[in-house]
Amino acid sequence: MTVQSDVRDAQAPAAREMMLIQAINEALDVALGLDDTVFQLGEDIQDPKGGGFGLHKGLSTKYGLERVRPTPISEQAIMGAAVGAAITGMRPVAEIMLMNFLSVCGDQLINHAAKLRYMSGGQTNVPLTVRTTTGAGGGFGAQHSDMLEASLVHTPGLKVVVPSTPADAKGLLLSSIFDDDPVVFVEMHHLYFAAKGPVPEGDHRVPLGQARIARPGSDVTLISWGKQVHDCLAVAENLAADGIDAEVLDVRSLVPLDLDAILGSVGRTGRAVIVHEAVRRNGFGAELAATISEDLFGQLHAPVRRVAAANTPVPYASSLEAAYLPSRPGIEKTVRDLFG
Amino acid sequence: MTTSPEATAVEGVDGDVLAGIYTTAVKIKLYDEKYRATMRAGKIGGMYYSPRGQEIIPSAISAVLAPEDYVLTIYRGVHDQIAKGVPLRTLTAEFFGRASGSCKGKGGPMHITDPSSGLIVTTGVVGSGMPIGVGVALSAHLRKSGQVTVVNFGDGASNIGAFHEALNLASVWNLPVVFVCQNNRYAEYTTLADGTSVERIADRGAAYSMRSIHVDGNDPEAMYGAARTAIDAARAGDGPTLVEAMTYRFFGHVMGDGMEYMPEEELRAAMEADPVVRMREKLLAAGHRSEAELTRVEDGLRAEIEDAFEYAMSQPMAEPEELTTDVYAEGAIR
Ligand SMILES: Cc1ncc(C[n+]2csc(CCOP(=O)(O)OP(=O)(O)O)c2C)c(N)n1
């Protein structure tokens, strides 16, 4: 008996309970340790502060300022330097402090990072990871809170990842860093300290392009990513009390997208509700709703529905911000209406 | 750190070096003439940004650069591409969108990449090359490869924010990069004075504590001296240099430009002082090469250029199946 349990322990990687922010730090540590071509650059990432949230703590001390490289406030220069290094043999991990600031270096990201592989006929590739953080609900107002994933998905050549759990944050970030294409890795800072869970030790990878069934169910599929996966799980518990068995699908990477998992789940449940934090108009939910409707038209018991933020800039006042964001009651009502 | 010194002709540049610079310059001139003639004959369409008049700058730079060094350029970049050694056949095929072009017909004239010759990026977006060049130089520094990076751009590009961010970062990080502003005095249809707040763009280097050189880019000895200073410094670990190379473009912004905004007098004077023709005369006068030797070189280049155009014309267009490859490492993704 003891022998058996030893064997099982040896197969399952050891895991430690940690917050999502620690999981990201650990992924960066593993990547820097594994491969000399990996280096980090970004504003204020050096010790002793180790970044705005302290996410990088310890890394510049361990790996030195050549590889954990603080930059001036120069988003165009940061992104350009990362692109130039990536096409000539390095695996840069660039931090853009907040997602809204991607618009400051949009030229480098959209015109160059995304397209240099294609424009060169595949002679160069851009193994660049752009880490950035965002999220409404903290009272940061309109210029520090946007979820801009739809515009990234709309640029062929970029991959887009949004983790929701600490284990995924580590595993997806390591896969992104060692991917040969540019990946924008979106961290929702609300989850940095709120999401806790077991994280496998060492070089733990989660492949890009595989959705995760966060909760199995048979009556309706709730499709989401990032922070809203947790909202969907909470709503699913409420619904279960009334006999509605909701499946929650965590998309994890928007590009590449696990369409098989999405269509498979909705094919089984016959109902889909897409939940995201970005504004509703032209959000990624619109793309998913159209694709599900096209592919599963005959099998749906109800129209595909979306729950998303209002089509406004992110407001400041907490009352307005709460009204802006997709809420758990809002998600729940939308799902119940499908069974009306 | 010196700021904005006037680069003067280097005394006694080796005759063979000068002949090499001339060979590159005349290759560019002849290639450009062939390109424009082919356009005029209606055999090719599209946009063409002639570098005629600016030939000496990249020719002198390439006399100093090693093959493994990196060059970045812009839409007006055929002179830089030829000087770095991008093969004429595949370069021309790419201009014509052929399957055998440098980039399989996917990049086109404004997006030439040819890693085997070190021409790593061509960008159609004004000013974008500088930040990327900083990254290329950073990569060389981190890999300890000893490679130098040269980023070419126009005078107009020095008014873009990316220029300032890139120069600052290159200076903070002391990177092996040379920023070469090819000042042809016009940004599209806007004169230097109307768009640029300083008389000399080289003066902007001072704002970033950067070694800066203002040079007559049409003078081969001076341009060679500037290139040597900047590239040797980069190679020695002495950081970046801003080179402002003064020149003049002969054919307006893009082919078909009526050139109404370029004073006739100024244009005529520039063409009469054609730097490639002048260089030929000087090589002969100094006895570095004979008339017969230069004619032989030029005839050889003409044949190489004819061959490249014939080759490119005869190649098939890129196949539609290629549309979805190279978007990602895996091809296209739904
Ligand atoms: C960011 C950006 N703005 C505008 C343009 C359109 N445009 C193309 S070339 C050009 C002029 C650039 O002049 P300069 O940098 O002096 O280069 P030159 O053509 O003289 O070599 C302009 C405005 C562009 N390509 N990119």
XYZ file of C-alpha atoms and ligand atoms in Angstrom:
700
model
C 0.000 0.000 0.000
C 2.731 2.424 0.903
C 4.572 1.492 -2.272
C 1.515 2.215 -4.392
C 0.981 5.636 -2.912
C 4.691 6.427 -3.421
C 4.355 5.573 -7.096
C 1.289 7.768 -7.464
C 3.111 10.684 -5.787
C 6.061 10.275 -8.115
C 3.821 10.486 -11.170
C 1.812 13.516 -10.147
C 4.079 16.561 -10.012
C 4.328 18.053 -6.568
C 2.113 21.100 -6.212
C 2.113 23.997 -3.809
C -0.793 26.254 -2.966
C -0.171 29.793 -4.154
C -1.699 33.008 -5.493
C -1.819 33.687 -9.229
C 0.787 36.433 -8.916
C 3.249 33.958 -7.370
C 2.546 31.454 -10.130
C 3.557 34.026 -12.735
C 6.726 34.877 -10.847
C 7.512 31.162 -10.730
C 6.924 30.739 -14.482
C 9.318 33.622 -15.207
C 11.871 32.099 -12.847
C 11.614 28.694 -14.533
C 11.887 30.191 -18.031
C 14.931 32.316 -17.160
C 16.548 29.278 -15.560
C 15.829 26.984 -18.489
C 16.985 29.037 -21.446
C 19.646 31.730 -21.850
C 17.770 33.363 -24.714
C 14.873 34.274 -22.401
C 15.098 37.745 -20.919
C 12.633 40.210 -19.476
C 12.200 43.899 -20.077
C 9.741 46.418 -18.737
C 9.261 49.452 -16.551
C 10.333 49.191 -12.897
C 10.656 45.399 -12.888
C 13.910 45.399 -10.926
C 14.352 44.623 -7.232
C 13.834 45.700 -4.506
C 10.305 46.644 -5.671
C 10.132 43.995 -8.385
C 7.400 45.766 -10.358
C 4.217 47.649 -9.598
C 2.600 44.634 -7.948
C 5.912 43.126 -6.790
C 5.324 40.387 -9.335
C 8.991 40.214 -10.378
C 10.382 40.114 -6.830
C 13.699 38.309 -6.605
C 14.208 37.814 -10.334
C 16.646 40.654 -11.049
C 18.612 39.686 -7.937
C 18.801 36.084 -9.117
C 19.404 36.646 -12.837
C 20.959 40.122 -12.990
C 19.941 43.311 -14.735
C 21.082 42.107 -18.164
C 18.299 39.499 -18.183
C 15.728 41.232 -15.994
C 16.110 44.569 -17.643
C 14.362 47.702 -16.386
C 13.435 50.223 -19.092
C 12.500 53.874 -19.192
C 8.826 54.758 -19.750
C 8.998 54.118 -23.484
C 6.371 51.664 -24.683
C 7.328 52.006 -28.336
C 10.963 51.390 -27.484
C 10.132 48.440 -25.211
C 7.974 46.739 -27.823
C 10.394 47.566 -30.642
C 13.354 46.243 -28.661
C 11.431 43.066 -27.927
C 10.519 42.613 -31.605
C 14.078 43.238 -32.784
C 15.517 40.842 -30.221
C 12.905 38.206 -31.028
C 13.617 38.148 -34.769
C 17.316 37.696 -34.105
C 17.357 34.714 -31.789
C 16.098 35.782 -28.375
C 12.888 34.997 -26.455
C 11.993 38.326 -24.857
C 9.237 38.655 -22.275
C 8.134 42.275 -22.399
C 5.908 43.759 -19.754
C 3.550 46.532 -20.772
C 2.477 47.801 -17.395
C -1.225 48.085 -18.258
C -3.205 46.840 -21.215
C -4.378 50.328 -22.180
C -0.744 51.210 -22.859
C -0.621 48.649 -25.644
C -2.222 51.392 -27.695
C 0.902 53.498 -27.126
C 2.976 50.856 -28.912
C 0.281 49.630 -31.295
C 2.509 50.155 -34.324
C 5.204 47.843 -33.020
C 2.687 45.202 -31.936
C 0.226 45.289 -34.832
C 2.375 46.313 -37.784
C 5.560 44.523 -36.794
C 5.316 41.787 -34.142
C 2.212 40.290 -35.717
C 3.331 40.503 -39.335
C 7.086 40.083 -39.642
C 6.864 36.296 -39.953
C 4.300 36.550 -42.757
C 5.943 39.469 -44.557
C 9.283 37.684 -44.551
C 7.753 34.552 -46.034
C 8.522 32.639 -42.852
C 12.230 33.525 -42.803
C 12.004 35.202 -39.426
C 9.689 34.532 -36.526
C 8.828 36.592 -33.503
C 8.962 34.413 -30.360
C 7.900 37.309 -28.183
C 5.690 37.251 -25.106
C 3.990 40.465 -24.122
C 2.683 40.334 -20.554
C 0.185 42.919 -19.524
C -2.416 43.387 -16.834
C -5.810 45.021 -16.651
C -9.320 44.823 -15.241
C -12.167 47.044 -14.126
C -13.585 47.037 -10.630
C -10.727 48.753 -8.873
C -11.708 52.379 -9.422
C -8.905 53.094 -11.880
C -11.212 54.733 -14.406
C -11.227 54.740 -18.167
C -7.511 54.729 -19.028
C -6.272 51.899 -16.807
C -8.979 49.213 -16.948
C -9.833 48.152 -20.507
C -10.008 44.586 -21.771
C -8.805 44.981 -25.346
C -8.511 41.329 -26.346
C -10.922 41.651 -29.266
C -8.650 44.056 -31.129
C -5.686 41.715 -30.581
C -7.645 38.724 -31.858
C -8.530 40.823 -34.895
C -4.848 41.047 -35.862
C -3.716 37.831 -37.558
C -0.276 36.819 -36.370
C -0.851 37.414 -32.659
C -1.790 34.758 -30.127
C -3.903 35.825 -27.159
C -4.017 34.096 -23.779
C -6.059 34.955 -20.654
C -5.506 32.640 -17.660
C -7.946 32.264 -14.780
C -6.181 29.990 -12.258
C -2.670 29.984 -10.761
C -1.782 26.603 -12.306
C -2.927 27.778 -15.723
C -1.151 31.106 -15.319
C 2.132 29.274 -14.802
C 1.539 26.595 -17.417
C 0.208 28.898 -20.108
C 2.919 31.509 -19.529
C 5.675 28.921 -19.917
C 4.037 27.665 -23.114
C 3.760 31.257 -24.374
C 7.412 32.031 -23.691
C 8.569 28.935 -25.574
C 6.080 29.431 -28.414
C 7.585 30.603 -31.707
C 4.932 33.268 -32.281
C 4.132 36.557 -30.543
C 1.745 35.962 -27.648
C -0.089 38.646 -25.714
C -0.581 37.254 -22.234
C -3.356 39.111 -20.424
C -3.343 39.014 -16.643
C -6.439 40.343 -14.858
C -4.948 41.960 -11.783
C -8.009 41.279 -9.691
C -6.943 37.619 -9.847
C -3.333 38.263 -8.765
C -4.246 37.921 -5.102
C -7.821 36.555 -5.296
C -7.157 33.394 -7.294
C -5.392 30.744 -5.193
C -4.764 27.113 -5.928
C -2.277 24.276 -6.275
C 0.504 24.920 -8.792
C 2.722 22.104 -10.079
C 6.428 22.558 -9.430
C 9.064 22.992 -12.094
C 8.569 23.213 -15.835
C 4.774 22.858 -15.837
C 3.233 23.579 -19.246
C -0.350 23.957 -20.377
C -0.606 23.842 -24.166
C -2.089 26.860 -25.944
C -5.353 26.160 -27.736
C -6.967 23.783 -25.251
C -10.026 24.919 -23.375
C -10.658 23.629 -19.864
C -13.944 22.325 -18.555
C -13.958 24.166 -15.244
C -17.268 22.549 -14.236
C -19.018 19.787 -16.172
C -22.738 20.161 -16.799
C -25.466 19.097 -19.197
C -28.070 21.877 -19.604
C -26.199 24.991 -20.736
C -22.604 25.968 -21.525
C -21.180 29.115 -19.951
C -18.160 30.173 -22.009
C -15.675 32.596 -20.510
C -12.040 33.502 -19.804
C -10.072 35.230 -17.060
C -11.863 36.666 -14.058
C -15.360 35.939 -15.398
C -14.702 32.181 -15.270
C -14.978 32.546 -11.494
C -18.234 34.468 -11.854
C -19.613 31.718 -14.094
C -18.633 29.037 -11.556
C -20.412 30.910 -8.755
C -23.512 31.347 -10.917
C -23.431 27.648 -11.848
C -23.639 26.746 -8.152
C -26.733 28.921 -7.703
C -28.337 27.400 -10.787
C -27.580 23.870 -9.597
C -29.706 24.517 -6.531
C -32.658 24.960 -8.911
C -31.821 21.947 -11.054
C -30.068 23.746 -13.936
C -26.817 21.927 -14.579
C -24.410 24.422 -16.192
C -21.115 23.492 -17.808
C -18.419 26.166 -17.436
C -15.836 26.283 -20.189
C -12.646 28.264 -19.571
C -11.411 29.194 -23.064
C -7.880 30.037 -21.769
C -6.506 31.034 -25.182
C -8.553 33.046 -27.657
C -5.961 32.468 -30.396
C -5.450 29.582 -30.909
C -9.056 28.787 -30.033
C -10.288 25.354 -28.997
C -13.332 25.394 -31.213
C -13.783 21.648 -30.887
C -14.271 21.947 -27.136
C -16.687 24.857 -27.523
C -18.786 23.232 -30.241
C -18.604 19.884 -28.484
C -19.914 21.311 -25.234
C -22.664 23.432 -26.778
C -23.557 20.499 -29.036
C -24.214 18.472 -25.885
C -26.026 21.138 -23.853
C -27.853 22.907 -26.714
C -27.515 26.300 -25.011
C -24.652 28.807 -24.821
C -24.036 31.976 -22.832
C -20.767 33.824 -23.431
C -19.505 35.998 -20.605
C -16.663 38.496 -20.887
C -15.465 41.674 -19.244
C -14.791 43.577 -22.476
C -17.520 45.800 -23.863
C -20.261 43.897 -25.645
C -20.067 45.594 -29.046
C -17.624 43.695 -31.282
C -16.353 41.780 -28.274
C -14.926 38.291 -28.757
C -18.325 37.025 -27.633
C -19.782 38.235 -30.924
C -17.319 36.062 -32.827
C -18.090 33.030 -30.680
C -21.860 33.571 -30.912
C -21.676 33.800 -34.701
C -19.492 30.706 -34.989
C -21.712 28.632 -32.680
C -24.836 29.766 -34.535
C -23.319 28.928 -37.915
C -22.036 25.514 -36.909
C -24.773 24.304 -34.545
C -27.897 26.058 -35.886
C -30.087 22.951 -35.924
C -28.998 21.732 -32.496
C -29.610 24.856 -30.419
C -32.592 24.959 -28.034
C -32.274 28.728 -27.631
C -30.405 31.657 -29.198
C -26.782 32.124 -28.151
C -26.615 34.902 -25.571
C -23.840 37.271 -24.468
C -23.209 38.937 -21.118
C -20.566 41.669 -21.297
C -19.681 45.178 -20.188
C -21.695 48.216 -21.264
C -20.644 49.967 -24.480
C -19.072 52.844 -22.545
C -15.620 53.773 -21.301
C -14.913 52.322 -17.858
C -16.462 54.765 -15.351
C -14.862 55.829 -12.069
C -17.637 55.906 -9.438
C -18.046 52.501 -7.854
C -21.801 52.604 -8.481
C -21.212 53.201 -12.187
C -18.370 50.724 -12.413
C -20.598 48.019 -10.934
C -23.274 48.865 -13.483
C -20.678 48.722 -16.266
C -19.312 45.258 -15.496
C -21.042 41.956 -16.246
C -22.430 40.872 -12.858
C -23.206 37.511 -11.327
C -26.943 38.355 -11.053
C -26.862 39.511 -14.676
C -25.295 36.258 -15.830
C -27.732 34.238 -13.745
C -30.790 36.057 -15.115
C -29.569 35.589 -18.699
C -29.153 31.857 -18.154
C -32.534 31.466 -16.420
C -34.219 33.308 -19.307
C -33.016 30.546 -21.621
C -35.134 28.101 -19.617
C -38.010 30.638 -19.272
C 31.204 62.448 -25.908
C 31.441 64.603 -29.027
C 28.313 66.091 -30.442
C 27.629 66.954 -34.026
C 31.138 67.338 -35.382
C 31.455 67.923 -39.094
C 32.910 64.762 -40.605
C 35.592 65.630 -43.114
C 37.033 63.570 -45.914
C 39.350 60.874 -44.653
C 42.713 61.430 -46.279
C 44.050 58.590 -48.313
C 41.146 56.136 -48.292
C 42.524 53.078 -50.029
C 41.928 53.103 -53.790
C 40.469 49.607 -53.749
C 38.032 50.587 -50.986
C 36.914 53.560 -53.064
C 36.553 51.386 -56.139
C 34.427 49.003 -54.077
C 32.181 51.848 -52.938
C 31.857 52.988 -56.534
C 30.938 49.505 -57.719
C 28.108 49.315 -55.174
C 26.938 52.847 -55.956
C 26.840 52.330 -59.695
C 25.066 48.999 -59.201
C 22.313 50.837 -57.327
C 22.169 53.592 -59.950
C 21.916 51.139 -62.833
C 19.347 49.028 -60.989
C 17.197 52.083 -60.300
C 17.440 53.157 -63.957
C 16.347 49.712 -65.082
C 13.462 49.708 -62.592
C 12.164 53.069 -63.724
C 12.536 52.162 -67.392
C 10.594 48.938 -66.816
C 7.851 50.916 -65.077
C 7.745 53.496 -67.844
C 7.411 50.701 -70.386
C 4.312 49.573 -68.517
C 5.781 46.167 -67.677
C 5.396 46.581 -63.924
C 3.065 48.683 -61.818
C 2.947 49.446 -58.127
C 4.684 51.985 -55.962
C 8.369 52.712 -56.407
C 10.420 55.010 -54.213
C 13.576 55.853 -56.120
C 16.756 56.255 -54.063
C 18.540 57.886 -57.024
C 20.967 60.472 -55.669
C 21.434 58.694 -52.320
C 23.649 55.850 -53.564
C 26.891 56.793 -51.841
C 25.522 56.507 -48.281
C 24.847 52.746 -48.109
C 27.727 52.000 -50.469
C 30.215 53.591 -48.066
C 28.537 51.935 -45.056
C 28.701 48.508 -46.657
C 32.429 48.991 -47.229
C 32.791 48.970 -43.428
C 30.098 46.475 -42.384
C 30.716 42.733 -42.136
C 28.327 40.333 -43.904
C 26.897 39.141 -40.567
C 26.084 42.682 -39.414
C 22.459 43.815 -39.552
C 20.802 46.534 -41.623
C 17.254 47.845 -41.336
C 15.702 50.132 -43.911
C 12.475 51.715 -45.142
C 10.185 51.717 -48.215
C 12.841 53.834 -49.997
C 15.344 51.085 -49.385
C 16.484 49.384 -52.548
C 19.860 51.120 -52.288
C 20.310 49.803 -48.743
C 19.175 46.313 -49.764
C 21.522 46.109 -52.735
C 24.421 47.502 -50.718
C 23.888 44.887 -47.987
C 24.068 42.186 -50.600
C 20.485 40.984 -51.029
C 20.721 38.855 -54.209
C 19.328 40.810 -57.191
C 17.347 37.903 -58.609
C 15.258 37.147 -55.516
C 15.039 40.841 -54.606
C 13.565 41.687 -58.016
C 11.268 38.666 -57.909
C 9.944 39.909 -54.566
C 9.330 43.372 -56.017
C 7.209 41.673 -58.688
C 5.321 39.428 -56.199
C 6.808 36.201 -57.527
C 6.845 32.903 -55.652
C 10.645 32.798 -55.741
C 11.007 36.300 -54.283
C 13.034 36.872 -51.118
C 9.813 36.667 -49.070
C 7.755 34.359 -51.361
C 5.899 37.391 -52.692
C 4.295 38.042 -49.310
C 6.331 41.052 -48.264
C 6.739 43.139 -51.378
C 8.990 46.148 -51.937
C 8.165 47.845 -48.637
C 8.826 44.739 -46.520
C 12.032 43.107 -47.730
C 13.679 40.708 -45.279
C 16.709 38.652 -46.252
C 18.403 37.265 -43.134
C 21.174 35.507 -45.042
C 22.518 38.869 -46.178
C 21.751 40.590 -42.868
C 18.960 42.792 -44.250
C 16.714 41.951 -41.337
C 13.757 44.363 -41.615
C 12.303 46.821 -44.126
C 9.362 48.818 -42.825
C 6.744 50.869 -44.619
C 5.826 52.712 -41.444
C 7.859 55.889 -40.987
C 10.129 55.752 -37.938
C 9.329 52.202 -36.826
C 12.737 50.804 -37.668
C 14.596 52.639 -34.912
C 13.028 50.808 -31.931
C 13.382 47.469 -33.715
C 17.005 48.259 -34.538
C 17.593 48.858 -30.830
C 16.223 45.365 -30.170
C 18.382 43.806 -32.866
C 21.414 45.488 -31.322
C 20.311 44.370 -27.845
C 20.089 40.806 -29.098
C 23.622 41.002 -30.528
C 24.810 42.404 -27.202
C 23.083 39.665 -25.164
C 24.343 36.933 -27.488
C 27.826 38.532 -27.418
C 27.934 38.047 -31.181
C 29.884 41.214 -31.981
C 27.379 42.163 -34.702
C 26.686 45.833 -35.410
C 23.233 47.099 -36.409
C 22.648 49.972 -38.841
C 19.187 51.558 -38.987
C 18.414 53.759 -41.993
C 15.601 56.320 -42.094
C 14.692 59.696 -43.552
C 14.768 63.209 -42.163
C 10.986 63.114 -41.713
C 11.264 60.049 -39.511
C 13.349 61.972 -36.981
C 10.180 63.823 -35.996
C 8.402 60.628 -34.951
C 8.200 59.773 -31.246
C 9.753 56.363 -31.832
C 12.997 58.057 -32.952
C 13.348 59.779 -29.601
C 12.451 56.724 -27.526
C 14.839 54.548 -29.511
C 17.790 56.946 -29.277
C 17.253 57.377 -25.560
C 17.107 53.637 -24.926
C 20.098 52.862 -27.157
C 22.087 55.444 -25.237
C 20.927 54.245 -21.788
C 21.889 50.688 -22.754
C 25.046 51.689 -24.699
C 24.150 49.412 -27.602
C 26.123 48.642 -30.798
C 23.770 50.471 -33.151
C 24.252 53.212 -35.750
C 21.274 55.413 -36.614
C 21.717 56.704 -40.161
C 19.438 59.562 -41.097
C 19.573 59.922 -44.871
C 18.613 63.577 -45.041
C 17.326 64.107 -48.579
C 15.680 67.359 -47.470
C 12.093 66.279 -48.080
C 9.566 64.229 -46.149
C 7.084 63.359 -48.875
C 6.204 66.907 -50.027
C 7.282 68.768 -46.885
C 10.612 70.559 -46.784
C 13.088 69.997 -43.984
C 12.545 73.541 -42.669
C 8.757 73.190 -42.629
C 8.730 69.960 -40.654
C 11.836 69.899 -38.505
C 12.625 72.288 -35.657
C 16.406 71.984 -35.878
C 18.676 72.898 -38.747
C 20.743 69.800 -38.200
C 19.157 66.542 -37.174
C 22.569 65.498 -35.829
C 22.048 68.114 -33.106
C 19.293 65.901 -31.690
C 21.895 63.350 -30.648
C 23.043 65.728 -27.912
C 19.682 65.312 -26.188
C 20.577 61.650 -25.714
C 24.297 62.161 -24.962
C 24.953 60.418 -28.213
C 27.973 60.665 -30.467
C 26.678 62.477 -33.550
C 28.124 63.049 -36.970
C 26.919 65.455 -39.632
C 28.349 64.460 -42.978
C 28.054 65.092 -46.697
C 26.557 61.741 -47.612
C 27.350 62.299 -51.273
C 31.096 62.546 -50.582
C 32.482 58.997 -50.555
C 35.568 59.744 -48.463
C 33.622 61.696 -45.855
C 30.844 59.122 -45.745
C 33.356 56.305 -45.424
C 35.027 58.160 -42.556
C 31.692 58.674 -40.787
C 30.769 55.013 -41.237
C 34.172 53.904 -39.920
C 33.909 56.116 -36.856
C 30.389 54.993 -36.006
C 30.737 51.294 -36.798
C 34.167 50.960 -35.163
C 32.792 52.614 -32.010
C 29.819 50.250 -31.939
C 32.092 47.259 -32.467
C 34.413 48.420 -29.686
C 31.567 48.673 -27.175
C 31.502 52.475 -27.269
C 27.769 52.639 -27.907
C 25.476 54.162 -30.488
C 26.039 56.979 -32.987
C 23.621 59.211 -34.845
C 24.864 59.912 -38.366
C 23.104 62.588 -40.391
C 24.131 62.073 -44.001
C 23.171 64.975 -46.242
C 21.904 64.003 -49.678
C 19.161 64.759 -52.200
C 16.640 62.577 -54.003
C 16.357 63.095 -57.751
C 12.875 61.744 -58.450
C 10.401 63.042 -55.911
C 8.755 61.012 -53.212
C 7.243 58.209 -55.271
C 7.242 57.450 -58.983
C 4.680 59.686 -60.652
C 5.290 62.545 -58.223
C 5.080 65.804 -60.235
C 7.817 67.318 -58.038
C 6.180 70.789 -58.129
C 7.443 71.467 -54.605
C 11.117 70.930 -55.493
C 12.668 74.159 -56.857
C 13.959 73.568 -60.395
C 17.206 75.337 -59.699
C 17.920 73.169 -56.666
C 17.046 69.977 -58.517
C 19.213 70.860 -61.509
C 22.181 71.670 -59.279
C 21.790 68.349 -57.458
C 21.601 66.373 -60.670
C 24.583 68.182 -62.148
C 26.506 67.178 -59.042
C 25.370 63.526 -59.423
C 27.455 61.793 -56.742
C 27.908 58.582 -58.730
C 29.117 60.383 -61.852
C 31.403 62.590 -59.757
C 32.862 59.577 -58.023
C 33.654 57.940 -61.337
C 35.528 61.037 -62.461
C 37.471 61.159 -59.220
C 38.461 57.502 -59.411
C 39.806 58.080 -62.897
C 41.556 61.346 -61.993
C 43.254 59.754 -58.972
C 44.349 56.855 -61.138
C 42.680 54.267 -58.895
C 41.018 52.693 -61.916
C 41.224 53.094 -65.696
C 38.344 53.932 -68.035
C 38.493 50.390 -69.417
C 38.368 48.850 -65.933
C 35.337 50.878 -64.885
C 33.533 50.156 -68.146
C 34.134 46.461 -67.623
C 32.662 46.679 -64.086
C 29.628 48.610 -65.332
C 29.014 46.202 -68.210
C 29.164 43.305 -65.782
C 26.648 44.970 -63.497
C 24.307 45.744 -66.404
C 24.355 42.076 -67.374
C 23.671 41.032 -63.764
C 20.748 43.451 -63.555
C 19.310 42.341 -66.940
C 19.547 38.767 -65.749
C 17.749 39.602 -62.485
C 14.864 41.339 -64.276
C 14.550 38.539 -66.850
C 14.636 35.950 -64.101
C 11.998 37.790 -62.042
C 9.698 38.334 -65.046
C 9.851 34.656 -65.947
C 8.950 33.452 -62.464
C 5.396 32.399 -61.549
C 3.314 34.563 -59.247
C 2.908 33.364 -55.672
C 0.404 30.474 -55.523
C -2.918 31.077 -53.711
C -2.102 28.132 -51.398
C 0.626 30.309 -49.907
C -1.979 32.746 -48.592
C -2.406 30.920 -45.296
C 1.141 29.750 -44.578
C 3.557 31.672 -42.327
C 0.830 33.510 -40.378
C 1.878 31.471 -37.348
C 4.516 28.783 -36.959
C 1.611 26.387 -37.592
C 0.340 28.292 -40.659
C -3.048 29.937 -40.340
C -5.305 29.520 -37.323
C -9.080 29.660 -37.635
C 3.784 56.631 -39.483
C 3.644 57.008 -40.923
N 3.074 58.194 -41.239
C 2.935 58.556 -42.541
C 3.357 57.727 -43.543
C 3.191 58.126 -45.009
N 4.521 58.483 -45.552
C 5.229 57.582 -46.243
S 6.736 58.157 -46.654
C 6.500 59.622 -45.886
C 7.604 60.659 -45.852
C 8.770 60.261 -44.988
O 9.866 61.096 -45.197
P 11.337 60.779 -44.694
O 11.287 60.124 -43.370
O 12.132 62.023 -44.795
O 11.884 59.676 -45.719
P 12.233 59.800 -47.266
O 11.015 59.308 -48.016
O 12.559 61.207 -47.565
O 13.385 58.903 -47.513
C 5.214 59.668 -45.351
C 4.644 60.832 -44.644
C 3.921 56.473 -43.166
N 4.315 55.572 -44.084
N 4.072 56.156 -41.872
